[in-house]
mmCIF file of C-alpha atoms and ligand atoms in Angstrom:
data_model
loop_
_atom_site.group_PDB
_atom_site.id
_atom_site.type_symbol
_atom_site.label_atom_id
_atom_site.label_comp_id
_atom_site.label_asym_id
_atom_site.label_seq_id
_atom_site.Cartn_x
_atom_site.Cartn_y
_atom_site.Cartn_z
ATOM 1 C CA UNK A 2 12.910 -5.872 -20.932
ATOM 2 C CA UNK A 3 9.074 -6.086 -21.024
ATOM 3 C CA UNK A 4 7.513 -7.576 -17.889
ATOM 4 C CA UNK A 5 3.861 -8.552 -17.540
ATOM 5 C CA UNK A 6 2.814 -7.959 -13.914
ATOM 6 C CA UNK A 7 -0.109 -9.731 -12.244
ATOM 7 C CA UNK A 8 -1.685 -8.617 -8.934
ATOM 8 C CA UNK A 9 -4.576 -10.324 -7.093
ATOM 9 C CA UNK A 10 -3.645 -10.071 -3.401
ATOM 10 C CA UNK A 11 -6.816 -8.344 -2.188
ATOM 11 C CA UNK A 12 -9.774 -6.822 -4.027
ATOM 12 C CA UNK A 13 -8.254 -5.538 -7.285
ATOM 13 C CA UNK A 14 -7.548 -7.823 -10.258
ATOM 14 C CA UNK A 15 -4.706 -6.099 -12.100
ATOM 15 C CA UNK A 16 -2.298 -6.673 -14.980
ATOM 16 C CA UNK A 17 0.259 -4.342 -16.540
ATOM 17 C CA UNK A 18 3.185 -4.282 -18.936
ATOM 18 C CA UNK A 19 6.215 -2.294 -17.755
ATOM 19 C CA UNK A 20 9.471 -1.800 -19.663
ATOM 20 C CA UNK A 21 12.766 -1.924 -17.730
ATOM 21 C CA UNK A 22 11.069 -1.385 -14.372
ATOM 22 C CA UNK A 23 10.206 2.250 -15.073
ATOM 23 C CA UNK A 24 8.051 2.747 -18.183
ATOM 24 C CA UNK A 25 4.393 1.744 -17.922
ATOM 25 C CA UNK A 26 3.112 0.544 -21.315
ATOM 26 C CA UNK A 27 -0.300 -0.603 -20.063
ATOM 27 C CA UNK A 28 -2.041 -0.683 -16.706
ATOM 28 C CA UNK A 29 -5.388 -2.441 -16.187
ATOM 29 C CA UNK A 30 -7.180 -2.601 -12.818
ATOM 30 C CA UNK A 31 -10.585 -4.251 -12.272
ATOM 31 C CA UNK A 32 -11.800 -3.209 -8.837
ATOM 32 C CA UNK A 33 -14.179 -5.334 -6.773
ATOM 33 C CA UNK A 34 -14.754 -2.630 -4.145
ATOM 34 C CA UNK A 35 -18.468 -2.260 -4.929
ATOM 35 C CA UNK A 36 -19.044 -6.005 -4.470
ATOM 36 C CA UNK A 37 -17.576 -5.931 -0.962
ATOM 37 C CA UNK A 38 -19.070 -2.599 0.163
ATOM 38 C CA UNK A 39 -22.368 -4.122 1.267
ATOM 39 C CA UNK A 40 -20.443 -6.330 3.755
ATOM 40 C CA UNK A 41 -18.360 -3.435 5.138
ATOM 41 C CA UNK A 42 -15.062 -5.111 4.190
ATOM 42 C CA UNK A 43 -13.428 -7.576 1.807
ATOM 43 C CA UNK A 44 -15.044 -11.052 1.805
ATOM 44 C CA UNK A 45 -12.170 -13.439 0.896
ATOM 45 C CA UNK A 46 -14.359 -16.057 -0.808
ATOM 46 C CA UNK A 47 -15.989 -13.449 -3.054
ATOM 47 C CA UNK A 48 -12.587 -11.908 -3.817
ATOM 48 C CA UNK A 49 -11.145 -15.258 -5.018
ATOM 49 C CA UNK A 50 -14.128 -16.008 -7.211
ATOM 50 C CA UNK A 51 -14.098 -12.547 -8.780
ATOM 51 C CA UNK A 52 -10.352 -12.750 -9.463
ATOM 52 C CA UNK A 53 -10.944 -16.103 -11.223
ATOM 53 C CA UNK A 54 -13.596 -14.523 -13.434
ATOM 54 C CA UNK A 55 -11.610 -11.388 -14.250
ATOM 55 C CA UNK A 56 -7.962 -12.434 -14.518
ATOM 56 C CA UNK A 57 -7.852 -13.721 -18.124
ATOM 57 C CA UNK A 58 -9.669 -10.682 -19.521
ATOM 58 C CA UNK A 59 -7.595 -8.235 -17.477
ATOM 59 C CA UNK A 60 -4.306 -9.821 -18.628
ATOM 60 C CA UNK A 61 -5.466 -9.921 -22.263
ATOM 61 C CA UNK A 62 -6.378 -6.224 -22.065
ATOM 62 C CA UNK A 63 -2.986 -5.350 -20.556
ATOM 63 C CA UNK A 64 -1.353 -6.929 -23.630
ATOM 64 C CA UNK A 65 -3.755 -5.488 -26.225
ATOM 65 C CA UNK A 66 -3.604 -1.976 -24.685
ATOM 66 C CA UNK A 67 0.075 -1.819 -25.685
ATOM 67 C CA UNK A 68 -0.339 -3.797 -28.925
ATOM 68 C CA UNK A 69 1.602 -6.758 -27.610
ATOM 69 C CA UNK A 70 1.226 -10.516 -27.506
ATOM 70 C CA UNK A 71 2.956 -12.945 -25.145
ATOM 71 C CA UNK A 72 5.729 -13.116 -27.768
ATOM 72 C CA UNK A 73 6.710 -9.529 -26.844
ATOM 73 C CA UNK A 74 6.871 -10.295 -23.109
ATOM 74 C CA UNK A 75 10.216 -11.278 -21.567
ATOM 75 C CA UNK A 76 9.026 -12.382 -18.103
ATOM 76 C CA UNK A 77 5.953 -12.659 -15.882
ATOM 77 C CA UNK A 78 5.952 -11.080 -12.407
ATOM 78 C CA UNK A 79 3.281 -12.008 -9.886
ATOM 79 C CA UNK A 80 2.366 -11.034 -6.329
ATOM 80 C CA UNK A 81 2.822 -14.206 -4.259
ATOM 81 C CA UNK A 82 2.722 -12.718 -0.718
ATOM 82 C CA UNK A 83 1.347 -11.332 1.541
ATOM 83 C CA UNK A 84 -2.439 -11.110 1.131
ATOM 84 C CA UNK A 85 -5.628 -13.167 1.107
ATOM 85 C CA UNK A 86 -4.474 -16.700 0.345
ATOM 86 C CA UNK A 87 -7.331 -17.647 -1.996
ATOM 87 C CA UNK A 88 -6.971 -14.359 -3.865
ATOM 88 C CA UNK A 89 -3.179 -14.696 -4.197
ATOM 89 C CA UNK A 90 -3.525 -18.281 -5.481
ATOM 90 C CA UNK A 91 -5.598 -17.112 -8.452
ATOM 91 C CA UNK A 92 -2.835 -14.770 -9.638
ATOM 92 C CA UNK A 93 -0.010 -17.201 -8.844
ATOM 93 C CA UNK A 94 -1.647 -20.092 -10.694
ATOM 94 C CA UNK A 95 -2.545 -17.896 -13.656
ATOM 95 C CA UNK A 96 1.057 -16.629 -13.861
ATOM 96 C CA UNK A 97 2.414 -20.180 -13.558
ATOM 97 C CA UNK A 98 0.183 -21.309 -16.433
ATOM 98 C CA UNK A 99 1.359 -18.396 -18.582
ATOM 99 C CA UNK A 100 4.980 -19.097 -17.749
ATOM 100 C CA UNK A 101 4.619 -22.801 -18.529
ATOM 101 C CA UNK A 102 2.844 -22.244 -21.830
ATOM 102 C CA UNK A 103 5.081 -19.383 -23.022
ATOM 103 C CA UNK A 104 8.396 -20.604 -21.611
ATOM 104 C CA UNK A 105 8.997 -17.114 -20.102
ATOM 105 C CA UNK A 106 10.577 -16.779 -16.629
ATOM 106 C CA UNK A 107 8.317 -16.445 -13.578
ATOM 107 C CA UNK A 108 9.200 -13.776 -10.982
ATOM 108 C CA UNK A 109 7.615 -13.842 -7.499
ATOM 109 C CA UNK A 110 7.079 -10.339 -6.060
ATOM 110 C CA UNK A 111 6.314 -9.347 -2.462
ATOM 111 C CA UNK A 112 3.286 -7.028 -2.475
ATOM 112 C CA UNK A 113 4.876 -4.387 -0.226
ATOM 113 C CA UNK A 114 8.082 -4.344 -2.293
ATOM 114 C CA UNK A 115 5.706 -3.628 -5.177
ATOM 115 C CA UNK A 116 4.151 -0.678 -3.341
ATOM 116 C CA UNK A 117 7.644 0.761 -2.790
ATOM 117 C CA UNK A 118 8.388 0.263 -6.520
ATOM 118 C CA UNK A 119 5.385 2.443 -7.451
ATOM 119 C CA UNK A 120 7.823 5.264 -6.722
ATOM 120 C CA UNK A 121 10.272 4.019 -9.407
ATOM 121 C CA UNK A 122 7.458 4.591 -11.900
ATOM 122 C CA UNK A 123 6.473 8.015 -10.553
ATOM 123 C CA UNK A 124 10.051 9.231 -9.992
ATOM 124 C CA UNK A 125 12.388 7.803 -12.669
ATOM 125 C CA UNK A 126 15.426 9.336 -10.922
ATOM 126 C CA UNK A 127 14.768 7.573 -7.596
ATOM 127 C CA UNK A 128 17.321 4.926 -6.615
ATOM 128 C CA UNK A 129 18.086 3.222 -3.287
ATOM 129 C CA UNK A 130 19.247 3.816 -0.617
ATOM 130 C CA UNK A 131 16.238 5.552 0.946
ATOM 131 C CA UNK A 132 13.828 5.294 3.844
ATOM 132 C CA UNK A 133 10.237 4.341 3.001
ATOM 133 C CA UNK A 134 7.036 4.690 4.987
ATOM 134 C CA UNK A 135 4.808 1.876 3.697
ATOM 135 C CA UNK A 136 1.218 2.467 4.789
ATOM 136 C CA UNK A 137 -1.549 0.297 3.379
ATOM 137 C CA UNK A 138 -4.783 -1.372 4.450
ATOM 138 C CA UNK A 139 -2.928 -4.349 5.892
ATOM 139 C CA UNK A 140 0.547 -3.063 6.805
ATOM 140 C CA UNK A 141 2.407 -0.122 8.326
ATOM 141 C CA UNK A 142 6.157 -0.277 8.182
ATOM 142 C CA UNK A 143 9.171 2.003 8.084
ATOM 143 C CA UNK A 144 11.618 0.283 5.738
ATOM 144 C CA UNK A 145 15.262 1.043 5.072
ATOM 145 C CA UNK A 146 15.692 0.270 1.370
ATOM 146 C CA UNK A 147 19.442 -0.329 0.969
ATOM 147 C CA UNK A 148 19.073 -1.819 -2.509
ATOM 148 C CA UNK A 149 16.220 -2.797 -4.835
ATOM 149 C CA UNK A 150 16.050 -6.233 -3.220
ATOM 150 C CA UNK A 151 17.790 -5.499 0.064
ATOM 151 C CA UNK A 152 15.313 -4.141 2.597
ATOM 152 C CA UNK A 153 15.284 -3.871 6.389
ATOM 153 C CA UNK A 154 12.321 -3.149 8.686
ATOM 154 C CA UNK A 155 13.149 -0.366 11.149
ATOM 155 C CA UNK A 156 9.604 0.151 12.476
ATOM 156 C CA UNK A 157 6.309 -1.729 12.255
ATOM 157 C CA UNK A 158 2.809 -1.678 13.661
ATOM 158 C CA UNK A 159 2.069 -3.937 16.617
ATOM 159 C CA UNK A 160 -1.662 -4.144 15.875
ATOM 160 C CA UNK A 161 -3.766 -2.398 13.204
ATOM 161 C CA UNK A 162 -2.344 -0.933 10.007
ATOM 162 C CA UNK A 163 -2.723 2.794 9.307
ATOM 163 C CA UNK A 164 -5.304 2.086 6.566
ATOM 164 C CA UNK A 165 -7.254 -0.126 8.953
ATOM 165 C CA UNK A 166 -7.163 2.625 11.588
ATOM 166 C CA UNK A 167 -8.697 4.989 9.019
ATOM 167 C CA UNK A 168 -11.223 2.437 7.725
ATOM 168 C CA UNK A 169 -12.454 1.361 11.174
ATOM 169 C CA UNK A 170 -12.856 4.941 12.419
ATOM 170 C CA UNK A 171 -14.616 5.895 9.177
ATOM 171 C CA UNK A 172 -16.985 2.954 9.557
ATOM 172 C CA UNK A 173 -17.930 4.143 13.067
ATOM 173 C CA UNK A 174 -18.610 7.582 11.563
ATOM 174 C CA UNK A 175 -21.033 5.904 9.116
ATOM 175 C CA UNK A 176 -18.860 6.005 5.980
ATOM 176 C CA UNK A 177 -18.829 3.291 3.289
ATOM 177 C CA UNK A 178 -15.930 0.807 2.910
ATOM 178 C CA UNK A 179 -13.083 1.561 2.356
ATOM 179 C CA UNK A 180 -13.626 4.587 4.561
ATOM 180 C CA UNK A 181 -10.092 6.002 4.553
ATOM 181 C CA UNK A 182 -10.651 7.910 1.350
ATOM 182 C CA UNK A 183 -14.051 9.311 2.492
ATOM 183 C CA UNK A 184 -12.672 10.293 5.888
ATOM 184 C CA UNK A 185 -9.852 12.135 4.128
ATOM 185 C CA UNK A 186 -12.312 14.000 1.911
ATOM 186 C CA UNK A 187 -14.615 15.054 4.765
ATOM 187 C CA UNK A 188 -11.651 16.036 6.937
ATOM 188 C CA UNK A 189 -10.733 18.751 4.421
ATOM 189 C CA UNK A 190 -13.662 20.892 5.641
ATOM 190 C CA UNK A 191 -13.200 20.190 9.381
ATOM 191 C CA UNK A 192 -11.372 21.741 12.316
ATOM 192 C CA UNK A 193 -8.417 19.489 13.138
ATOM 193 C CA UNK A 194 -8.143 20.998 16.647
ATOM 194 C CA UNK A 195 -11.735 20.243 17.703
ATOM 195 C CA UNK A 196 -10.928 16.883 19.374
ATOM 196 C CA UNK A 197 -7.754 15.500 20.852
ATOM 197 C CA UNK A 198 -6.515 11.920 20.657
ATOM 198 C CA UNK A 199 -3.818 10.032 22.576
ATOM 199 C CA UNK A 200 -0.392 9.448 21.053
ATOM 200 C CA UNK A 201 0.283 5.750 21.705
ATOM 201 C CA UNK A 202 3.767 4.519 22.626
ATOM 202 C CA UNK A 203 5.247 1.050 22.214
ATOM 203 C CA UNK A 204 7.521 0.403 25.204
ATOM 204 C CA UNK A 205 11.127 -0.227 24.207
ATOM 205 C CA UNK A 206 10.435 0.224 20.474
ATOM 206 C CA UNK A 207 10.191 3.962 19.729
ATOM 207 C CA UNK A 208 9.871 3.438 15.951
ATOM 208 C CA UNK A 209 7.002 0.926 16.197
ATOM 209 C CA UNK A 210 3.354 1.926 15.855
ATOM 210 C CA UNK A 211 0.194 0.961 17.724
ATOM 211 C CA UNK A 212 -3.094 2.196 16.291
ATOM 212 C CA UNK A 213 -5.594 0.288 18.419
ATOM 213 C CA UNK A 214 -5.740 2.963 21.168
ATOM 214 C CA UNK A 215 -6.506 5.690 18.641
ATOM 215 C CA UNK A 216 -9.269 3.617 17.122
ATOM 216 C CA UNK A 217 -10.763 2.843 20.558
ATOM 217 C CA UNK A 218 -10.747 6.500 21.562
ATOM 218 C CA UNK A 219 -12.734 7.577 18.495
ATOM 219 C CA UNK A 220 -15.215 4.739 19.125
ATOM 220 C CA UNK A 221 -15.574 5.859 22.765
ATOM 221 C CA UNK A 222 -16.092 9.480 21.745
ATOM 222 C CA UNK A 223 -18.897 8.445 19.388
ATOM 223 C CA UNK A 224 -20.542 6.095 21.939
ATOM 224 C CA UNK A 225 -20.474 8.693 24.702
ATOM 225 C CA UNK A 226 -22.035 11.294 22.425
ATOM 226 C CA UNK A 227 -24.699 8.818 21.308
ATOM 227 C CA UNK A 228 -25.614 8.020 24.910
ATOM 228 C CA UNK A 229 -26.054 11.721 25.631
ATOM 229 C CA UNK A 230 -28.122 12.103 22.469
ATOM 230 C CA UNK A 231 -25.513 14.448 20.957
ATOM 231 C CA UNK A 232 -24.340 14.544 17.338
ATOM 232 C CA UNK A 233 -20.629 15.159 16.858
ATOM 233 C CA UNK A 234 -19.630 17.226 13.797
ATOM 234 C CA UNK A 235 -18.279 14.516 11.450
ATOM 235 C CA UNK A 236 -15.972 16.847 9.559
ATOM 236 C CA UNK A 237 -14.295 18.093 12.781
ATOM 237 C CA UNK A 238 -13.997 14.552 14.132
ATOM 238 C CA UNK A 239 -12.559 13.289 10.837
ATOM 239 C CA UNK A 240 -10.113 16.211 10.630
ATOM 240 C CA UNK A 241 -8.916 15.740 14.231
ATOM 241 C CA UNK A 242 -8.551 11.976 13.833
ATOM 242 C CA UNK A 243 -6.724 12.312 10.510
ATOM 243 C CA UNK A 244 -4.336 14.812 12.103
ATOM 244 C CA UNK A 245 -3.667 12.412 14.988
ATOM 245 C CA UNK A 246 -2.882 9.475 12.648
ATOM 246 C CA UNK A 247 -0.796 11.501 10.185
ATOM 247 C CA UNK A 248 1.214 13.321 12.902
ATOM 248 C CA UNK A 249 1.880 9.959 14.563
ATOM 249 C CA UNK A 250 3.162 8.494 11.257
ATOM 250 C CA UNK A 251 5.249 11.582 10.470
ATOM 251 C CA UNK A 252 6.726 11.766 13.950
ATOM 252 C CA UNK A 253 8.007 8.181 13.722
ATOM 253 C CA UNK A 254 9.172 8.584 10.130
ATOM 254 C CA UNK A 255 11.275 11.636 10.966
ATOM 255 C CA UNK A 256 12.653 9.936 14.069
ATOM 256 C CA UNK A 257 13.667 6.975 11.872
ATOM 257 C CA UNK A 258 15.259 9.343 9.322
ATOM 258 C CA UNK A 259 17.365 10.919 12.074
ATOM 259 C CA UNK A 260 18.375 7.535 13.483
ATOM 260 C CA UNK A 261 19.321 6.033 10.128
ATOM 261 C CA UNK A 262 20.795 9.251 8.704
ATOM 262 C CA UNK A 263 18.694 8.811 5.542
ATOM 263 C CA UNK A 264 18.068 11.967 3.515
ATOM 264 C CA UNK A 265 15.738 10.479 0.895
ATOM 265 C CA UNK A 266 12.227 9.918 2.252
ATOM 266 C CA UNK A 267 9.681 7.923 0.253
ATOM 267 C CA UNK A 268 6.062 6.979 0.952
ATOM 268 C CA UNK A 269 4.065 4.083 -0.494
ATOM 269 C CA UNK A 270 0.797 2.140 -0.097
ATOM 270 C CA UNK A 271 -2.884 3.044 -0.249
ATOM 271 C CA UNK A 272 -2.646 5.564 2.614
ATOM 272 C CA UNK A 273 -0.013 7.552 0.663
ATOM 273 C CA UNK A 274 -3.047 8.969 -1.197
ATOM 274 C CA UNK A 275 -3.986 10.800 2.009
ATOM 275 C CA UNK A 276 -4.053 14.529 1.352
ATOM 276 C CA UNK A 277 -2.716 15.606 4.738
ATOM 277 C CA UNK A 278 0.100 13.035 4.664
ATOM 278 C CA UNK A 279 1.117 14.268 1.202
ATOM 279 C CA UNK A 280 1.077 17.900 2.367
ATOM 280 C CA UNK A 281 3.094 17.124 5.517
ATOM 281 C CA UNK A 282 5.719 15.253 3.482
ATOM 282 C CA UNK A 283 5.895 17.983 0.840
ATOM 283 C CA UNK A 284 6.523 20.517 3.612
ATOM 284 C CA UNK A 285 9.788 18.693 4.437
ATOM 285 C CA UNK A 286 11.277 19.318 1.007
ATOM 286 C CA UNK A 287 13.787 21.892 2.262
ATOM 287 C CA UNK A 288 15.366 19.310 4.610
ATOM 288 C CA UNK A 289 14.884 16.001 2.784
ATOM 289 C CA UNK A 290 14.482 14.657 -0.757
ATOM 290 C CA UNK A 291 10.802 13.676 -0.780
ATOM 291 C CA UNK A 292 9.211 11.099 -3.107
ATOM 292 C CA UNK A 293 5.444 10.545 -3.253
ATOM 293 C CA UNK A 294 3.797 8.159 -5.771
ATOM 294 C CA UNK A 295 1.329 9.524 -8.332
ATOM 295 C CA UNK A 296 -2.227 9.016 -7.044
ATOM 296 C CA UNK A 297 -3.046 6.251 -9.528
ATOM 297 C CA UNK A 298 -0.129 4.152 -8.243
ATOM 298 C CA UNK A 299 -0.924 4.541 -4.510
ATOM 299 C CA UNK A 300 -3.634 1.875 -4.482
ATOM 300 C CA UNK A 301 -3.112 -1.738 -5.558
ATOM 301 C CA UNK A 302 -2.039 -2.105 -9.206
ATOM 302 C CA UNK A 303 0.088 -4.449 -11.296
ATOM 303 C CA UNK A 304 2.465 -1.828 -12.737
ATOM 304 C CA UNK A 305 4.214 -1.668 -9.358
ATOM 305 C CA UNK A 306 4.530 -5.484 -9.382
ATOM 306 C CA UNK A 307 6.069 -5.484 -12.870
ATOM 307 C CA UNK A 308 8.392 -2.622 -11.814
ATOM 308 C CA UNK A 309 9.699 -4.489 -8.767
ATOM 309 C CA UNK A 310 9.726 -7.703 -10.839
ATOM 310 C CA UNK A 311 12.392 -6.148 -13.080
ATOM 311 C CA UNK A 312 14.758 -5.630 -10.136
ATOM 312 C CA UNK A 313 13.970 -9.055 -8.651
ATOM 313 C CA UNK A 314 14.804 -10.611 -12.046
ATOM 314 C CA UNK A 315 18.105 -8.732 -12.228
ATOM 315 C CA UNK A 316 18.930 -10.093 -8.767
ATOM 316 C CA UNK A 317 18.264 -13.625 -10.052
ATOM 317 C CA UNK A 318 15.035 -14.076 -8.109
ATOM 318 C CA UNK A 319 12.921 -16.304 -10.347
ATOM 319 C CA UNK A 320 10.756 -19.296 -9.455
ATOM 320 C CA UNK A 321 9.642 -22.564 -11.003
ATOM 321 C CA UNK A 322 6.347 -24.405 -11.002
ATOM 322 C CA UNK A 323 6.774 -25.083 -7.262
ATOM 323 C CA UNK A 324 5.905 -21.423 -6.495
ATOM 324 C CA UNK A 325 3.160 -21.148 -3.895
ATOM 325 C CA UNK A 326 1.221 -18.197 -2.447
ATOM 326 C CA UNK A 327 1.904 -17.111 1.132
ATOM 327 C CA UNK A 328 -0.628 -15.179 3.224
ATOM 328 C CA UNK A 329 2.127 -13.754 5.401
ATOM 329 C CA UNK A 330 5.753 -13.137 4.632
ATOM 330 C CA UNK A 331 8.267 -10.523 5.723
ATOM 331 C CA UNK A 332 9.367 -7.919 3.182
ATOM 332 C CA UNK A 333 12.994 -8.542 4.172
ATOM 333 C CA UNK A 334 13.595 -11.809 2.364
HETATM 334 O O1 KG4 B 423 -2.383 -0.451 -0.523
HETATM 335 P P1 KG4 B 423 -3.853 -0.616 -0.545
HETATM 336 O O2 KG4 B 423 -4.595 -0.226 -1.788
HETATM 337 O O3 KG4 B 423 -4.253 -2.080 -0.210
HETATM 338 C C1 KG4 B 423 -3.503 -2.879 0.647
HETATM 339 O O4 KG4 B 423 -2.443 -3.394 0.213
HETATM 340 O O5 KG4 B 423 -3.917 -2.962 1.834
HETATM 341 O O6 KG4 B 423 -4.402 0.226 0.682
HETATM 342 C C2 KG4 B 423 -5.757 0.352 0.942
HETATM 343 C C3 KG4 B 423 -5.922 1.250 2.158
HETATM 344 C C4 KG4 B 423 -7.359 1.244 2.682
HETATM 345 O O7 KG4 B 423 -7.313 1.054 4.089
HETATM 346 C C5 KG4 B 423 -7.844 2.645 2.340
HETATM 347 O O8 KG4 B 423 -8.816 3.161 3.203
HETATM 348 C C6 KG4 B 423 -6.576 3.442 2.436
HETATM 349 O O9 KG4 B 423 -5.610 2.613 1.837
HETATM 350 N N1 KG4 B 423 -6.685 4.733 1.739
HETATM 351 C C7 KG4 B 423 -6.630 5.929 2.379
HETATM 352 C C8 KG4 B 423 -6.822 6.913 1.374
HETATM 353 N N2 KG4 B 423 -6.984 6.290 0.168
HETATM 354 C C9 KG4 B 423 -6.895 4.943 0.413
HETATM 355 N N3 KG4 B 423 -6.442 6.230 3.668
HETATM 356 C C10 KG4 B 423 -6.426 7.521 3.998
HETATM 357 N N4 KG4 B 423 -6.603 8.535 3.101
HETATM 358 C C11 KG4 B 423 -6.795 8.275 1.790
HETATM 359 N N5 KG4 B 423 -6.960 9.279 0.909
HETATM 360 ZN ZN1 ZN B 424 -1.580 -2.948 -1.342
#
């Protein structure tokens, strides 16, 4: 079954054709990152306009890259939630138009379910059940994936997402948006023991995260140094901060694995590109089955949407022309 996936939830306009949820036949991503960089973050209005300009060309390229036309496509999968509402609407309306004109089924896909499905592409042998750490720019969750469309949140962030915690700290250190990737790069040459950071706790919810305290403590460190006219070594600060965030994520993930008895551990989302997180997970291979997405499928893409779309379709989850975008929606149902 060939599924055309469409993704426009944030600042990447993406389209992809995936066969049977696992085989990527084409994968086109038009990134807007440079257009938002000057503002230090994604500007929703600009994102919507740029998606509108790019979507037709990106979808046409996804078809031509695998020598297909709409006649070869069996269904259209689209990210409908969560994300920037104006951005999501561009993809949803484009997919609805395609579905109406071609008569092919329309499949709504939750963006975070898509991130999890990036692992079905990278690891063809991976099947639920498993435990997944989903860490992106907007979300941080520990999810028990009982089936392809049966998911349960076992831990979540109470404030910032892990990607946000990286981006905000990186911004304070003077790095360009999105700073997570730059912070990760600079951290490679730093001493991770140079600075210490608190390990926040969420009362009564040991598997939940809170990143705001970590972010505040790096901001305070930088302000105090500035007031004293001191320059902190950015690589040491980045390395220490990265260690604090990654150890915090890993600590909760392992705790959740013990509590749920899950032996298959999976990571997904933009932050799964983090070098230290990947190394820490790989180091657990003697105790757990570890699955990490290929780097090109960590960030937002439409192949992951088409992959999850296949399993949503098999579960009977299609939509009609009433489909609407939703800025917020739980991954559970
Ligand atoms: O999943 P994603 O592409 O978009 C959302 O759905 O939010 O995630 C983007 C996030 C950004 O916060 C970005 O800084 C972070 O992923 N990120 C990283 C790295 N690469 C991307 N964070 C830490 N280390 C990285 N190497
Ligand atoms: Zn994402």
